[in-house]
């Protein structure tokens, strides 16, 4: 499936699951001097929090890390609790039929490394799933308020999932 199709799949799933929660679409963040910019595929913008959503159809942890660095540099709404939500989608035809879904662990490890080493643990919160794990997570919470609460809690767990020795766990 092409990237745009996966973004539509996400929107349809999310809007059907959380009917009263508005998706605010693509968001773009820019530096006017250098003309540097980065965007996310979708977002949930509310009074108290922002969830910046990236639908990754290429399953490329290194590209997500670059996006995370640029978001941390260009995103400026520090008054709100903000989370970078990454959902790795399976690309039909790219992976073999017997291949397991993308393991988000590599992306999580890379984001933890960047957050700890570049941002002293104070970068934008993040939470990473593959498509099937995201859908399973959503199935546990019928209300958006519960989904949001536990998403931010899971982000805290993911962001602290590597010990000092550097082992995932």
mmCIF file of N, CA and C in Angstrom, residues 109 112 161-169:
data_model
loop_
_atom_site.group_PDB
_atom_site.id
_atom_site.type_symbol
_atom_site.label_atom_id
_atom_site.label_comp_id
_atom_site.label_asym_id
_atom_site.label_seq_id
_atom_site.Cartn_x
_atom_site.Cartn_y
_atom_site.Cartn_z
ATOM 1 N N UNK A 109 14.522 2.530 20.440
ATOM 2 C CA UNK A 109 15.918 2.629 20.889
ATOM 3 C C UNK A 109 16.592 3.865 20.304
ATOM 4 N N UNK A 112 15.179 7.029 21.962
ATOM 5 C CA UNK A 112 15.703 7.156 23.328
ATOM 6 C C UNK A 112 17.131 7.708 23.279
ATOM 7 N N UNK A 161 12.794 2.870 28.653
ATOM 8 C CA UNK A 161 12.887 1.417 28.559
ATOM 9 C C UNK A 161 14.294 0.892 28.344
ATOM 10 N N UNK A 162 15.298 1.746 28.348
ATOM 11 C CA UNK A 162 16.672 1.287 28.220
ATOM 12 C C UNK A 162 17.394 1.611 29.522
ATOM 13 N N UNK A 163 18.056 0.623 30.060
ATOM 14 C CA UNK A 163 18.794 0.827 31.304
ATOM 15 C C UNK A 163 20.072 1.623 31.042
ATOM 16 N N UNK A 164 20.735 2.011 32.100
ATOM 17 C CA UNK A 164 21.996 2.743 31.989
ATOM 18 C C UNK A 164 23.003 1.973 31.136
ATOM 19 N N UNK A 165 22.968 0.647 31.244
ATOM 20 C CA UNK A 165 23.903 -0.188 30.484
ATOM 21 C C UNK A 165 23.565 -0.222 28.998
ATOM 22 N N UNK A 166 22.402 0.326 28.640
ATOM 23 C CA UNK A 166 22.027 0.372 27.237
ATOM 24 C C UNK A 166 21.231 -0.817 26.763
ATOM 25 N N UNK A 167 20.755 -1.628 27.688
ATOM 26 C CA UNK A 167 19.955 -2.791 27.299
ATOM 27 C C UNK A 167 18.492 -2.428 27.246
ATOM 28 N N UNK A 168 17.810 -2.901 26.194
ATOM 29 C CA UNK A 168 16.370 -2.669 26.075
ATOM 30 C C UNK A 168 15.646 -3.559 27.059
ATOM 31 N N UNK A 169 14.680 -3.019 27.761
ATOM 32 C CA UNK A 169 13.983 -3.873 28.695
ATOM 33 C C UNK A 169 13.167 -3.170 29.614
#
